[in-house]
Short mmCIF file of C-alpha atoms and ligand atoms in Angstrom, two decimals:
data_model
loop_
_atom_site.label_atom_id
_atom_site.label_comp_id
_atom_site.label_asym_id
_atom_site.label_seq_id
_atom_site.Cartn_x
_atom_site.Cartn_y
_atom_site.Cartn_z
CA MET A 1393 0.00 0.00 0.00
CA LYS A 1394 1.36 3.37 -0.95
CA ARG A 1395 1.84 5.72 1.92
CA ARG A 1396 -0.19 8.41 0.24
CA HIS A 1397 -3.28 6.26 0.80
CA PHE A 1398 -2.37 5.50 4.37
CA LEU A 1399 -4.55 7.87 6.22
CA GLY A 1400 -7.72 7.08 4.38
CA ALA A 1401 -7.32 3.34 4.02
CA SER A 1402 -6.46 2.67 7.62
CA ALA A 1403 -9.05 4.84 9.29
CA ALA A 1404 -11.88 2.29 9.20
CA ALA A 1405 -9.83 -0.24 11.13
CA LEU A 1406 -9.33 2.28 13.87
CA ALA A 1407 -12.92 3.03 14.69
CA SER A 1408 -13.23 0.92 17.80
CA PRO A 1409 -10.49 2.35 20.06
CA PHE A 1410 -11.87 5.83 19.74
CA ALA A 1411 -14.28 7.08 22.33
CA ALA A 1412 -16.48 10.12 21.93
CA PRO A 1413 -14.54 13.38 21.82
CA ALA A 1414 -13.96 14.91 25.24
CA LEU A 1415 -15.27 18.30 24.29
CA ALA A 1416 -17.69 20.67 25.89
CA ALA A 1417 -21.25 19.48 25.73
CA GLY A 1418 -24.51 21.19 26.39
CA THR A 1419 -23.32 24.66 25.46
CA ALA A 1420 -25.29 27.00 23.29
CA TRP A 1421 -24.17 26.34 19.76
CA GLN A 1422 -25.50 27.59 16.49
CA ARG A 1423 -25.38 24.77 13.98
CA PRO A 1424 -24.30 26.41 10.75
CA ALA A 1425 -26.32 25.70 7.65
CA ALA A 1426 -23.17 25.08 5.64
CA TYR A 1427 -22.49 21.79 7.40
CA GLY A 1428 -24.47 18.62 7.59
CA ASP A 1429 -23.15 17.71 11.01
CA HIS A 1430 -20.95 19.03 13.75
CA ALA A 1431 -17.75 17.23 12.82
CA ALA A 1432 -15.86 20.26 11.56
CA LEU A 1433 -16.90 22.27 14.55
CA GLN A 1434 -15.78 20.02 17.38
CA PRO A 1435 -12.36 21.62 17.92
CA LEU A 1436 -13.91 25.08 17.80
CA ARG A 1437 -16.40 24.30 20.54
CA GLY A 1438 -13.49 24.12 22.91
CA LEU A 1439 -12.89 22.62 26.30
CA GLN A 1440 -14.19 23.63 29.70
CA GLY A 1441 -10.83 23.93 31.43
CA GLN A 1442 -10.00 20.26 31.88
CA ASP A 1443 -6.62 18.65 31.19
CA LEU A 1444 -6.13 16.14 28.38
CA ALA A 1445 -3.98 13.05 28.60
CA CYS A 1446 -3.23 10.06 26.39
CA ASP A 1447 -0.29 7.83 27.35
CA SER A 1448 -0.16 5.97 24.07
CA ALA A 1449 -1.59 7.31 20.85
CA SER A 1450 -2.66 4.80 18.22
CA ILE A 1451 0.11 4.64 15.63
CA GLU A 1452 -0.34 4.06 11.91
CA GLY A 1453 2.82 3.57 9.88
CA ARG A 1454 6.31 3.60 11.34
CA LEU A 1455 7.78 6.35 13.46
CA PRO A 1456 11.48 7.10 12.83
CA ASN A 1457 13.61 5.70 15.69
CA ASP A 1458 15.74 8.82 15.81
CA LEU A 1459 12.77 11.17 16.11
CA ARG A 1460 12.92 11.76 19.86
CA GLY A 1461 11.59 14.77 21.63
CA THR A 1462 8.48 16.82 22.22
CA LEU A 1463 6.31 18.83 19.90
CA TYR A 1464 4.93 21.60 22.11
CA ARG A 1465 1.92 23.46 20.79
CA ASN A 1466 -0.28 26.25 22.07
CA GLY A 1467 -3.67 27.58 21.06
CA PRO A 1468 -6.94 29.03 22.27
CA ALA A 1469 -9.10 26.30 23.77
CA LEU A 1470 -11.86 27.70 25.98
CA PHE A 1471 -14.43 29.90 24.25
CA GLU A 1472 -17.57 29.79 26.36
CA ARG A 1473 -18.61 30.32 29.94
CA ALA A 1474 -22.13 30.51 31.35
CA GLY A 1475 -23.68 30.62 27.89
CA ARG A 1476 -21.51 33.51 26.69
CA ARG A 1477 -19.29 32.81 23.67
CA TYR A 1478 -16.25 34.79 22.58
CA ASP A 1479 -16.51 36.64 19.28
CA ARG A 1480 -13.00 35.79 18.08
CA TRP A 1481 -11.21 32.48 17.81
CA PHE A 1482 -8.00 33.94 19.23
CA ASP A 1483 -9.67 35.10 22.44
CA GLY A 1484 -9.75 31.63 24.00
CA ASP A 1485 -7.64 30.67 27.00
CA GLY A 1486 -4.35 28.99 26.12
CA LEU A 1487 -4.01 25.21 26.16
CA VAL A 1488 -0.40 24.03 25.93
CA GLN A 1489 0.10 20.57 24.48
CA ALA A 1490 3.03 18.18 24.54
CA TRP A 1491 3.24 15.44 21.91
CA ARG A 1492 6.14 13.25 23.07
CA PHE A 1493 7.94 10.97 20.61
CA ASP A 1494 10.02 8.43 22.54
CA GLY A 1495 11.96 6.93 19.64
CA GLY A 1496 10.58 3.50 20.45
CA GLY A 1497 7.44 3.77 18.39
CA ARG A 1498 5.30 5.42 21.05
CA VAL A 1499 3.69 8.85 21.22
CA SER A 1500 1.98 10.35 24.25
CA HIS A 1501 -0.04 13.54 24.50
CA ARG A 1502 -0.75 16.00 27.29
CA GLY A 1503 -2.78 19.19 27.22
CA ARG A 1504 -3.00 21.62 30.11
CA PHE A 1505 -4.48 25.06 30.35
CA VAL A 1506 -2.04 27.78 31.28
CA GLN A 1507 -3.04 28.89 34.77
CA THR A 1508 -3.13 32.59 34.01
CA ALA A 1509 -4.59 34.96 36.57
CA LYS A 1510 -7.56 35.47 34.24
CA PHE A 1511 -8.15 31.76 33.70
CA GLN A 1512 -8.01 30.98 37.41
CA ALA A 1513 -10.39 33.79 38.36
CA GLU A 1514 -12.90 32.93 35.63
CA GLN A 1515 -12.66 29.21 36.25
CA ALA A 1516 -13.52 29.82 39.91
CA ALA A 1517 -16.37 32.18 39.01
CA GLY A 1518 -17.75 30.01 36.22
CA GLU A 1519 -18.20 33.03 33.98
CA PHE A 1520 -16.19 35.61 32.06
CA LEU A 1521 -15.00 38.48 34.24
CA LEU A 1522 -12.70 40.34 31.86
CA PRO A 1523 -12.65 41.65 28.29
CA ALA A 1524 -10.81 39.67 25.64
CA PHE A 1525 -8.88 41.14 22.70
CA GLY A 1526 -11.72 40.49 20.30
CA THR A 1527 -14.74 40.43 22.63
CA ALA A 1528 -16.00 43.39 24.60
CA ILE A 1529 -16.90 42.18 28.10
CA ALA A 1530 -17.28 44.67 30.94
CA ALA A 1531 -14.43 44.16 33.42
CA ARG A 1532 -15.50 42.85 36.81
CA ARG A 1533 -11.93 42.64 38.09
CA PRO A 1534 -9.30 45.39 38.10
CA VAL A 1535 -7.36 45.78 34.84
CA ARG A 1536 -4.01 47.26 35.90
CA GLY A 1537 -2.12 46.21 32.80
CA PRO A 1538 -2.07 43.76 29.87
CA ASP A 1539 -1.22 40.80 32.06
CA ASP A 1540 -4.59 41.00 33.78
CA LEU A 1541 -6.00 40.07 30.34
CA ASN A 1542 -3.21 37.68 29.36
CA VAL A 1543 -4.51 34.38 27.92
CA ALA A 1544 -1.08 32.90 27.01
CA ASN A 1545 -2.57 31.21 23.95
CA THR A 1546 -0.40 31.75 20.89
CA SER A 1547 2.90 29.91 20.90
CA VAL A 1548 5.66 28.38 23.01
CA LEU A 1549 9.40 28.80 23.45
CA PRO A 1550 11.25 25.83 24.92
CA LEU A 1551 14.23 26.95 27.03
CA PRO A 1552 16.63 24.57 28.81
CA ASP A 1553 14.93 24.88 32.20
CA ARG A 1554 11.36 25.87 31.31
CA LEU A 1555 8.78 26.23 28.60
CA LEU A 1556 7.36 29.68 27.87
CA ALA A 1557 3.71 30.09 26.88
CA LEU A 1558 3.42 33.23 24.76
CA TRP A 1559 0.81 35.89 23.99
CA GLU A 1560 1.77 39.02 22.08
CA GLY A 1561 -0.04 41.48 24.34
CA GLY A 1562 1.75 40.66 27.58
CA SER A 1563 4.41 38.77 29.51
CA ALA A 1564 5.43 35.18 28.88
CA TYR A 1565 4.21 32.53 31.32
CA ALA A 1566 6.78 29.97 32.48
CA LEU A 1567 5.71 26.31 32.55
CA ASP A 1568 7.38 23.10 33.64
CA ARG A 1569 8.66 21.34 30.51
CA ASP A 1570 7.70 17.89 31.78
CA THR A 1571 4.41 18.42 33.57
CA LEU A 1572 3.24 21.62 31.80
CA ALA A 1573 2.42 22.99 35.28
CA THR A 1574 2.32 26.78 35.29
CA ARG A 1575 5.06 28.47 37.33
CA GLY A 1576 4.08 32.09 36.74
CA LEU A 1577 4.78 35.26 34.79
CA VAL A 1578 8.29 35.86 33.49
CA ARG A 1579 9.96 39.08 34.62
CA TRP A 1580 13.09 39.68 32.54
CA SER A 1581 14.13 42.70 34.61
CA ASP A 1582 12.47 45.23 36.90
CA GLU A 1583 12.30 47.75 34.06
CA LEU A 1584 10.66 45.25 31.72
CA ALA A 1585 8.09 43.88 34.18
CA GLY A 1586 4.72 43.60 32.45
CA MET A 1587 6.10 44.60 29.03
CA PRO A 1588 4.81 42.56 26.07
CA PHE A 1589 6.97 39.66 24.89
CA SER A 1590 5.60 38.62 21.48
CA ALA A 1591 4.56 35.11 20.50
CA HIS A 1592 7.09 34.94 17.63
CA PRO A 1593 10.60 34.95 19.10
CA LYS A 1594 13.33 33.96 16.64
CA VAL A 1595 16.05 31.51 17.61
CA GLU A 1596 19.28 31.67 15.63
CA PRO A 1597 21.27 28.50 14.95
CA ASP A 1598 23.65 29.36 17.84
CA GLY A 1599 20.69 29.51 20.23
CA THR A 1600 20.51 33.30 20.52
CA VAL A 1601 16.89 34.35 21.03
CA TRP A 1602 15.49 37.62 19.67
CA ASN A 1603 12.06 38.97 20.43
CA PHE A 1604 10.03 42.15 20.58
CA GLY A 1605 6.86 43.53 22.10
CA THR A 1606 4.65 46.47 21.22
CA GLY A 1607 2.12 48.54 23.11
CA MET A 1608 1.14 52.13 23.81
CA GLY A 1609 3.23 53.41 20.88
CA LYS A 1610 6.41 51.75 22.18
CA MET A 1611 8.46 48.84 20.93
CA VAL A 1612 10.61 46.66 23.20
CA LEU A 1613 13.49 44.56 21.84
CA TYR A 1614 14.92 41.57 23.67
CA GLN A 1615 18.11 39.61 23.10
CA LEU A 1616 18.38 36.44 25.20
CA SER A 1617 21.14 33.87 25.52
CA SER A 1618 20.48 30.27 24.55
CA ALA A 1619 19.87 29.65 28.26
CA GLY A 1620 17.10 32.23 28.26
CA GLU A 1621 18.92 34.99 30.15
CA LEU A 1622 18.32 38.60 29.14
CA LYS A 1623 21.44 39.99 27.45
CA ARG A 1624 20.28 43.28 25.95
CA HIS A 1625 17.07 45.20 25.57
CA ALA A 1626 15.77 48.53 24.31
CA VAL A 1627 12.52 50.47 24.55
CA PHE A 1628 11.72 53.20 22.00
CA ASP A 1629 8.92 55.00 20.19
CA MET A 1630 7.82 53.09 17.12
CA PRO A 1631 6.09 54.16 13.89
CA PRO A 1632 2.30 54.01 14.31
CA CYS A 1633 0.86 50.51 13.99
CA ALA A 1634 -1.83 49.05 16.19
CA MET A 1635 -0.76 45.41 15.88
CA VAL A 1636 2.58 43.76 15.13
CA HIS A 1637 2.41 39.97 15.23
CA ASP A 1638 5.73 38.66 13.92
CA PHE A 1639 9.16 39.81 12.74
CA VAL A 1640 12.39 38.40 11.29
CA VAL A 1641 16.09 38.38 12.00
CA THR A 1642 18.94 38.31 9.52
CA GLN A 1643 22.65 38.15 10.29
CA ARG A 1644 22.76 41.94 10.67
CA TYR A 1645 19.21 43.15 11.15
CA LEU A 1646 15.86 42.81 12.85
CA ALA A 1647 13.05 43.63 10.41
CA PHE A 1648 9.34 44.36 10.83
CA LEU A 1649 6.46 44.97 8.43
CA LEU A 1650 4.09 47.50 9.98
CA PRO A 1651 0.70 47.55 8.20
CA PRO A 1652 -1.40 50.75 8.22
CA LEU A 1653 -3.54 49.60 11.14
CA THR A 1654 -4.80 52.05 13.71
CA LEU A 1655 -6.86 51.63 16.83
CA ASP A 1656 -10.02 53.75 16.92
CA MET A 1657 -10.04 54.80 20.58
CA ASP A 1658 -13.50 56.35 20.23
CA ALA A 1659 -14.80 52.92 19.23
CA VAL A 1660 -13.07 51.32 22.22
CA ARG A 1661 -14.50 53.93 24.59
CA ALA A 1662 -17.92 53.30 23.08
CA GLY A 1663 -17.68 49.68 24.19
CA GLY A 1664 -16.05 48.05 21.16
CA SER A 1665 -13.46 45.31 21.45
CA PHE A 1666 -9.83 46.06 20.55
CA ALA A 1667 -9.94 43.79 17.50
CA GLY A 1668 -13.24 45.26 16.35
CA SER A 1669 -11.86 48.79 16.74
CA MET A 1670 -8.89 48.29 14.42
CA ARG A 1671 -9.02 50.44 11.29
CA TRP A 1672 -7.24 49.83 8.00
CA GLN A 1673 -5.69 52.89 6.37
CA ALA A 1674 -7.54 55.32 8.60
CA PRO A 1675 -8.10 58.73 6.98
CA GLY A 1676 -5.11 60.98 7.39
CA GLN A 1677 -2.86 58.04 8.19
CA SER A 1678 -0.19 56.47 6.04
CA GLN A 1679 -1.43 54.40 3.12
CA ALA A 1680 1.75 52.35 3.21
CA THR A 1681 3.09 49.35 5.05
CA ARG A 1682 6.32 50.43 6.71
CA VAL A 1683 9.44 48.31 6.79
CA LEU A 1684 11.31 48.94 10.05
CA VAL A 1685 14.92 47.74 9.88
CA ILE A 1686 17.01 47.76 13.06
CA ASP A 1687 20.73 47.08 13.31
CA LYS A 1688 21.28 44.10 15.65
CA ALA A 1689 24.59 45.54 16.81
CA ASP A 1690 23.12 48.95 17.65
CA PHE A 1691 19.41 49.18 18.42
CA GLU A 1692 19.64 52.98 17.92
CA ARG A 1693 20.29 52.48 14.21
CA ARG A 1694 16.76 52.20 12.87
CA ARG A 1695 15.55 52.88 9.34
CA VAL A 1696 12.02 53.01 7.95
CA PHE A 1697 11.05 52.29 4.33
CA GLU A 1698 7.61 52.21 2.76
CA THR A 1699 5.94 49.57 0.58
CA PRO A 1700 2.38 49.45 -0.80
CA ALA A 1701 -0.12 48.74 1.96
CA GLU A 1702 -0.49 45.06 2.78
CA MET A 1703 -1.32 42.92 5.78
CA VAL A 1704 1.07 40.38 7.21
CA PHE A 1705 0.91 38.07 10.20
CA HIS A 1706 3.69 35.55 9.65
CA PHE A 1707 7.21 35.47 8.30
CA ALA A 1708 9.01 32.37 7.12
CA ASN A 1709 12.52 33.82 7.36
CA ALA A 1710 14.76 36.57 6.01
CA TRP A 1711 18.37 37.20 5.08
CA ASP A 1712 20.65 40.08 4.16
CA ASP A 1713 23.16 40.07 1.36
CA GLY A 1714 25.16 43.27 1.29
CA ASP A 1715 22.57 46.01 1.08
CA LEU A 1716 19.86 43.64 -0.13
CA LEU A 1717 17.32 42.49 2.42
CA THR A 1718 15.00 39.61 1.46
CA LEU A 1719 11.85 38.97 3.48
CA ASP A 1720 9.91 35.72 2.97
CA TYR A 1721 6.43 35.96 4.48
CA VAL A 1722 2.70 35.36 4.00
CA ARG A 1723 0.50 38.15 2.74
CA SER A 1724 -2.89 38.13 4.46
CA PRO A 1725 -6.22 39.66 3.49
CA GLU A 1726 -6.51 43.28 4.52
CA ALA A 1727 -7.62 43.79 8.08
CA PRO A 1728 -11.38 44.30 7.73
CA VAL A 1729 -11.76 41.14 5.67
CA GLY A 1730 -9.51 39.08 7.91
CA GLU A 1731 -11.21 40.44 11.00
CA GLN A 1732 -14.63 39.41 9.70
CA ARG A 1733 -13.26 35.98 8.90
CA LEU A 1734 -12.00 35.48 12.44
CA ARG A 1735 -15.35 36.57 13.80
CA SER A 1736 -17.22 34.18 11.51
CA ILE A 1737 -15.02 31.20 12.28
CA VAL A 1738 -15.76 31.11 15.97
CA HIS A 1739 -19.47 31.19 15.23
CA GLY A 1740 -19.16 28.27 12.85
CA ASP A 1741 -19.36 30.00 9.48
CA PHE A 1742 -16.35 29.34 7.25
CA ARG A 1743 -17.83 30.23 3.89
CA GLY A 1744 -15.98 32.62 1.66
CA SER A 1745 -12.84 32.46 3.71
CA PRO A 1746 -10.23 34.60 1.99
CA SER A 1747 -6.80 33.05 1.65
CA SER A 1748 -3.24 34.16 2.29
CA GLN A 1749 -0.38 33.77 -0.19
CA PRO A 1750 3.39 33.35 0.00
CA ALA A 1751 5.25 36.61 -0.65
CA LEU A 1752 8.84 37.72 -1.12
CA LEU A 1753 10.03 41.29 -0.69
CA ARG A 1754 13.51 42.26 -1.81
CA LEU A 1755 14.53 45.64 -0.45
CA ASN A 1756 17.67 47.57 -1.28
CA LEU A 1757 18.61 49.24 1.99
CA ARG A 1758 20.84 51.80 0.23
CA ASN A 1759 18.24 53.35 -2.06
CA GLY A 1760 14.92 51.89 -0.93
CA GLN A 1761 14.28 50.17 -4.26
CA GLN A 1762 12.20 47.04 -3.94
CA ARG A 1763 10.71 44.11 -5.75
CA SER A 1764 7.77 42.07 -4.58
CA ASP A 1765 6.67 38.61 -5.71
CA LEU A 1766 3.44 36.91 -4.76
CA GLY A 1767 2.67 33.21 -5.05
CA ARG A 1768 -0.78 31.78 -5.69
CA ASP A 1769 -1.11 28.99 -3.15
CA ALA A 1770 -3.56 29.47 -0.28
CA LEU A 1771 -1.51 28.84 2.85
CA GLU A 1772 -0.32 30.12 6.23
CA PHE A 1773 1.96 29.27 9.17
CA PRO A 1774 5.28 29.16 7.25
CA ARG A 1775 8.24 27.31 8.78
CA VAL A 1776 11.85 26.84 7.75
CA ASP A 1777 14.64 24.54 8.89
CA PRO A 1778 15.83 26.03 12.22
CA ARG A 1779 19.43 25.77 10.94
CA VAL A 1780 18.82 28.54 8.39
CA VAL A 1781 17.06 31.11 10.59
CA GLY A 1782 18.48 34.51 9.62
CA ARG A 1783 20.42 32.98 6.70
CA ARG A 1784 19.54 32.53 3.06
CA HIS A 1785 17.10 29.65 2.90
CA ARG A 1786 15.82 27.50 0.13
CA VAL A 1787 12.81 25.63 1.46
CA VAL A 1788 9.62 26.72 3.28
CA PHE A 1789 6.91 24.43 4.66
CA TYR A 1790 3.26 25.38 5.10
CA PRO A 1791 -0.14 23.93 5.79
CA ALA A 1792 -2.10 24.78 2.65
CA ALA A 1793 -5.58 24.56 1.14
CA LEU A 1794 -5.09 22.59 -2.06
CA SER A 1795 -8.35 20.67 -2.57
CA PRO A 1796 -10.92 22.18 -4.92
CA GLY A 1797 -13.62 24.05 -3.03
CA HIS A 1798 -11.50 24.76 0.00
CA GLU A 1799 -13.06 28.22 0.25
CA GLN A 1800 -16.18 26.59 1.63
CA ARG A 1801 -14.51 24.85 4.51
CA PHE A 1802 -12.38 25.64 7.48
CA GLY A 1803 -8.63 25.49 7.53
CA HIS A 1804 -6.00 23.77 5.46
CA ASP A 1805 -6.08 20.27 4.04
CA ALA A 1806 -2.48 19.71 2.95
CA VAL A 1807 1.17 20.20 3.76
CA LEU A 1808 3.23 21.99 1.13
CA ARG A 1809 6.95 22.41 0.58
CA LEU A 1810 8.10 25.24 -1.66
CA ASP A 1811 11.66 25.24 -2.92
CA ARG A 1812 12.49 28.89 -3.54
CA GLU A 1813 15.63 28.13 -5.49
CA ILE A 1814 14.22 25.94 -8.23
CA GLY A 1815 10.54 26.81 -7.88
CA GLN A 1816 9.58 23.23 -7.09
CA ARG A 1817 6.48 22.27 -5.09
CA ASP A 1818 5.92 19.08 -3.15
CA ALA A 1819 2.67 18.48 -1.32
CA PHE A 1820 0.53 15.89 0.40
CA ILE A 1821 -3.22 16.46 0.36
CA PHE A 1822 -4.96 14.83 3.31
CA GLY A 1823 -8.29 15.56 1.67
CA PRO A 1824 -11.49 17.23 2.73
CA ASP A 1825 -11.83 15.16 5.91
CA ALA A 1826 -8.84 16.70 7.63
CA VAL A 1827 -7.96 20.10 9.01
CA VAL A 1828 -4.19 20.41 8.87
CA GLU A 1829 -2.41 22.67 11.34
CA GLU A 1830 1.10 24.09 11.41
CA HIS A 1831 3.88 21.54 10.81
CA VAL A 1832 7.37 22.25 12.11
CA PHE A 1833 10.65 21.12 10.64
CA VAL A 1834 12.81 18.78 12.76
CA PRO A 1835 16.39 18.19 11.53
CA LYS A 1836 17.56 14.57 11.33
CA PRO A 1837 20.28 13.98 13.95
CA GLY A 1838 23.69 14.12 12.27
CA SER A 1839 22.42 15.78 9.11
CA THR A 1840 23.73 19.10 7.83
CA ARG A 1841 21.79 19.74 4.63
CA GLU A 1842 18.92 22.21 4.77
CA GLY A 1843 15.62 20.36 4.56
CA GLU A 1844 16.99 16.96 5.60
CA GLY A 1845 14.66 15.93 8.40
CA TRP A 1846 11.03 15.48 9.29
CA LEU A 1847 7.99 17.62 9.13
CA VAL A 1848 5.92 17.13 12.29
CA GLY A 1849 2.57 18.70 13.04
CA ALA A 1850 -0.98 18.23 14.11
CA GLY A 1851 -4.38 17.94 12.53
CA TYR A 1852 -7.99 17.00 13.06
CA ASP A 1853 -9.85 14.14 11.40
CA LEU A 1854 -13.48 15.02 10.69
CA ARG A 1855 -14.51 11.41 10.21
CA TRP A 1856 -13.55 10.27 13.70
CA ARG A 1857 -13.71 13.69 15.29
CA THR A 1858 -10.31 13.12 16.78
CA SER A 1859 -6.95 14.83 16.54
CA PHE A 1860 -3.71 13.40 15.21
CA ALA A 1861 -0.04 14.16 14.78
CA SER A 1862 1.64 13.41 11.47
CA VAL A 1863 5.29 12.83 10.64
CA PHE A 1864 6.66 13.22 7.11
CA ASP A 1865 10.02 12.79 5.50
CA ALA A 1866 10.40 16.50 4.76
CA GLU A 1867 12.05 15.78 1.40
CA HIS A 1868 9.24 13.51 0.20
CA LEU A 1869 5.94 14.98 1.32
CA SER A 1870 3.96 13.60 -1.59
CA ASP A 1871 4.76 10.05 -0.47
CA GLY A 1872 2.42 10.67 2.46
CA PRO A 1873 3.11 10.56 6.19
CA LEU A 1874 5.65 8.10 7.55
CA ALA A 1875 3.41 7.81 10.58
CA VAL A 1876 0.21 9.18 12.06
CA ALA A 1877 -0.41 9.17 15.81
CA ARG A 1878 -4.11 9.35 16.66
CA LEU A 1879 -5.66 10.48 19.91
CA PRO A 1880 -8.95 9.18 21.32
CA TYR A 1881 -10.21 12.75 21.58
CA ALA A 1882 -10.33 16.02 19.67
CA VAL A 1883 -8.09 18.91 20.64
CA PRO A 1884 -8.97 22.52 19.85
CA HIS A 1885 -6.91 23.81 16.91
CA ALA A 1886 -3.61 25.29 18.06
CA PHE A 1887 -1.76 28.16 16.43
CA HIS A 1888 1.95 27.47 16.79
CA GLY A 1889 4.45 24.99 18.13
CA GLN A 1890 8.11 24.18 18.57
CA PHE A 1891 9.91 20.84 18.63
CA ALA A 1892 12.39 20.26 21.44
CA ALA A 1893 14.71 17.34 20.73
CA ALA A 1894 15.26 14.92 23.62
FE1 FE2 B 2417 1.26 33.72 14.87
#
């Protein structure tokens, strides 16, 4: 049997070990007309705050013996309390997951909610007490700063002695790497207490960690050692932009794309949510997306360029070559469209979902000249081999929507590898019964070539209403997964993850 048929052909034999999904029941839920049943919606219903545990996932195929370590993932997972449902998918409280690959053919899974101050207070009360980024809820507890609203739901950063759960609006939460128990907020220094630490830190091949945070018109930069100690930081006024999600490092620079997004404070004061009060190209504001380029050796050396207005959430990578800066990223629908999409998703309506495309921007730092290329594939969540972060790369991996009619359904149904150098594509389409999440690249031990390793990520199977992890040979995606590890339950869709080798 060819591996490409693996997932479909073997599913029927696996029906019996799978119990009903352990998801919230009895909550108010609008059944969307677009779907004949609830299968696609299970992960979006969310959990009620309970932990998840599976000591031994059901394995199809053969796991590589030298794939040892943990795929940590994080995502919003609690969306309803006392009959009230959040308006935005990304408002949910963070559930950190650990998929552990033991190298002996076994995979275990754990999921635990980050015990943020907000989560603990609302869990005890049994109802929402605080506003979320995308849902206006009148505060019934003091809001002294962003961390009172912190949901720690976006990504993770494994450090030698702890795992960080990240949310772009506030501090990182430290967790135990083994048990996922929450230790508390991270305070890098007295001056930086409570400052945002974004969910997209970049780790260079030598282990150096770079990150940023934005809020109240300021940007914070962080440089950490591979052990997670603060080495340098800076706080400065930034060009206007209401939301900065991701950035890139090169050997010499830190680079940001700042879309023309503003926050309408009148709308916020009138009771609107922060997300719902974002404005695209507000009158009198810049019609451009700004490129902020900062010298890594001297944070005071900052330059700003302008490109035609566009929205970006995620970067794959970037590199500098003399005065030429190349940014590899995903261009997203402009804010109002994307915002409406996020609002629709959480209420179970996926129709007409706009897609995001791969994009390359080449910028001459000497004269500001630029060239932009846009691909056609519908995709998101780009990842590169961690050995090329900040260096010229060749290969980018994405979950993508490649089946016909994908506009009418939620999420991605394939994994895609784009080779930038020769323009080659390699993909595996799971088909319409799967929602494919971000897949991360894991280098093969002992290998040195970019792209030699595995692609490891998660997904959701609509037929069995259960979640799975898949492992591919990253150089042969179209052959299908080497192995699929299935859980006896569904897990809410996560945003981002990182693999920590054992
Ligand atoms: Fe993200």
